């Protein structure tokens, strides 16, 4: 089972007591946050392309509301529609956008979906 399948299975399970939340990167304290599926769209690609032609940093919109503190989600994993895994590295502006870093780059384009 790949990482995207694991995240989807986790979201369907609603973090029940018989499921080990730690295998999905959350603690029991964060259980209420885990139950809520978050998704967003890639707004733009940032920086210069890597040697493989892919971008390592993208800006994601619509994942957070304007009043939410995106810093609480730093280092959380984000999965793109094609299965690439990145991490939230910080907020971007004041409109609820965030920066996501993909270590190996991403083949995503603007308006592709990503999930937290």
PDB file of N, CA and C in Angstrom, residues 44-59 100-108:
ATOM      1  N   UNK A  44       0.769  28.158  -7.564  1.00  0.00           N
ATOM      2  CA  UNK A  44       1.896  28.514  -8.431  1.00  0.00           C
ATOM      3  C   UNK A  44       3.122  27.682  -8.088  1.00  0.00           C
ATOM      4  N   UNK A  45       4.073  27.663  -8.993  1.00  0.00           N
ATOM      5  CA  UNK A  45       5.360  26.983  -8.816  1.00  0.00           C
ATOM      6  C   UNK A  45       6.393  28.055  -8.511  1.00  0.00           C
ATOM      7  N   UNK A  46       7.296  27.801  -7.581  1.00  0.00           N
ATOM      8  CA  UNK A  46       8.265  28.815  -7.148  1.00  0.00           C
ATOM      9  C   UNK A  46       9.694  28.392  -7.421  1.00  0.00           C
ATOM     10  N   UNK A  47      10.534  29.388  -7.664  1.00  0.00           N
ATOM     11  CA  UNK A  47      11.961  29.160  -7.851  1.00  0.00           C
ATOM     12  C   UNK A  47      12.295  28.688  -9.251  1.00  0.00           C
ATOM     13  N   UNK A  48      13.529  28.290  -9.398  1.00  0.00           N
ATOM     14  CA  UNK A  48      14.026  27.779 -10.676  1.00  0.00           C
ATOM     15  C   UNK A  48      13.770  26.279 -10.752  1.00  0.00           C
ATOM     16  N   UNK A  49      13.530  25.754 -11.948  1.00  0.00           N
ATOM     17  CA  UNK A  49      13.366  24.301 -12.077  1.00  0.00           C
ATOM     18  C   UNK A  49      14.649  23.572 -11.691  1.00  0.00           C
ATOM     19  N   UNK A  50      14.490  22.382 -11.148  1.00  0.00           N
ATOM     20  CA  UNK A  50      15.634  21.551 -10.790  1.00  0.00           C
ATOM     21  C   UNK A  50      16.217  20.949 -12.070  1.00  0.00           C
ATOM     22  N   UNK A  51      17.297  20.190 -11.937  1.00  0.00           N
ATOM     23  CA  UNK A  51      17.934  19.561 -13.097  1.00  0.00           C
ATOM     24  C   UNK A  51      16.978  18.633 -13.838  1.00  0.00           C
ATOM     25  N   UNK A  52      16.019  18.041 -13.115  1.00  0.00           N
ATOM     26  CA  UNK A  52      15.067  17.129 -13.740  1.00  0.00           C
ATOM     27  C   UNK A  52      13.873  17.874 -14.356  1.00  0.00           C
ATOM     28  N   UNK A  53      13.901  19.209 -14.312  1.00  0.00           N
ATOM     29  CA  UNK A  53      12.844  20.016 -14.898  1.00  0.00           C
ATOM     30  C   UNK A  53      11.645  20.237 -14.001  1.00  0.00           C
ATOM     31  N   UNK A  54      11.693  19.669 -12.805  1.00  0.00           N
ATOM     32  CA  UNK A  54      10.588  19.814 -11.865  1.00  0.00           C
ATOM     33  C   UNK A  54      10.890  20.909 -10.855  1.00  0.00           C
ATOM     34  N   UNK A  55       9.838  21.438 -10.227  1.00  0.00           N
ATOM     35  CA  UNK A  55       9.990  22.479  -9.215  1.00  0.00           C
ATOM     36  C   UNK A  55       9.935  21.852  -7.830  1.00  0.00           C
ATOM     37  N   UNK A  56      10.737  22.380  -6.912  1.00  0.00           N
ATOM     38  CA  UNK A  56      10.759  21.820  -5.557  1.00  0.00           C
ATOM     39  C   UNK A  56       9.786  22.531  -4.621  1.00  0.00           C
ATOM     40  N   UNK A  57       9.440  23.773  -4.914  1.00  0.00           N
ATOM     41  CA  UNK A  57       8.552  24.528  -4.028  1.00  0.00           C
ATOM     42  C   UNK A  57       7.312  24.977  -4.785  1.00  0.00           C
ATOM     43  N   UNK A  58       6.154  24.756  -4.158  1.00  0.00           N
ATOM     44  CA  UNK A  58       4.893  25.197  -4.739  1.00  0.00           C
ATOM     45  C   UNK A  58       4.112  25.983  -3.689  1.00  0.00           C
ATOM     46  N   UNK A  59       3.210  26.816  -4.162  1.00  0.00           N
ATOM     47  CA  UNK A  59       2.303  27.552  -3.284  1.00  0.00           C
ATOM     48  C   UNK A  59       0.942  26.879  -3.395  1.00  0.00           C
ATOM     49  N   UNK A 100       4.880  24.595   0.086  1.00  0.00           N
ATOM     50  CA  UNK A 100       5.123  23.168   0.245  1.00  0.00           C
ATOM     51  C   UNK A 100       6.397  22.821  -0.522  1.00  0.00           C
ATOM     52  N   UNK A 101       7.284  22.076   0.137  1.00  0.00           N
ATOM     53  CA  UNK A 101       8.567  21.693  -0.445  1.00  0.00           C
ATOM     54  C   UNK A 101       8.554  20.210  -0.792  1.00  0.00           C
ATOM     55  N   UNK A 102       8.901  19.886  -2.029  1.00  0.00           N
ATOM     56  CA  UNK A 102       9.047  18.512  -2.497  1.00  0.00           C
ATOM     57  C   UNK A 102      10.534  18.271  -2.718  1.00  0.00           C
ATOM     58  N   UNK A 103      11.128  17.394  -1.934  1.00  0.00           N
ATOM     59  CA  UNK A 103      12.575  17.178  -1.973  1.00  0.00           C
ATOM     60  C   UNK A 103      13.068  16.765  -3.366  1.00  0.00           C
ATOM     61  N   UNK A 104      12.342  15.892  -4.034  1.00  0.00           N
ATOM     62  CA  UNK A 104      12.741  15.431  -5.364  1.00  0.00           C
ATOM     63  C   UNK A 104      12.077  16.209  -6.481  1.00  0.00           C
ATOM     64  N   UNK A 105      11.349  17.254  -6.127  1.00  0.00           N
ATOM     65  CA  UNK A 105      10.618  18.026  -7.114  1.00  0.00           C
ATOM     66  C   UNK A 105       9.243  17.431  -7.363  1.00  0.00           C
ATOM     67  N   UNK A 106       8.411  18.174  -8.046  1.00  0.00           N
ATOM     68  CA  UNK A 106       7.071  17.697  -8.353  1.00  0.00           C
ATOM     69  C   UNK A 106       6.722  17.993  -9.804  1.00  0.00           C
ATOM     70  N   UNK A 107       5.984  17.073 -10.394  1.00  0.00           N
ATOM     71  CA  UNK A 107       5.533  17.249 -11.771  1.00  0.00           C
ATOM     72  C   UNK A 107       4.163  17.918 -11.815  1.00  0.00           C
ATOM     73  N   UNK A 108       3.668  18.355 -10.672  1.00  0.00           N
ATOM     74  CA  UNK A 108       2.365  19.013 -10.599  1.00  0.00           C
ATOM     75  C   UNK A 108       2.371  20.346 -11.329  1.00  0.00           C
TER      76      UNK A 108
END
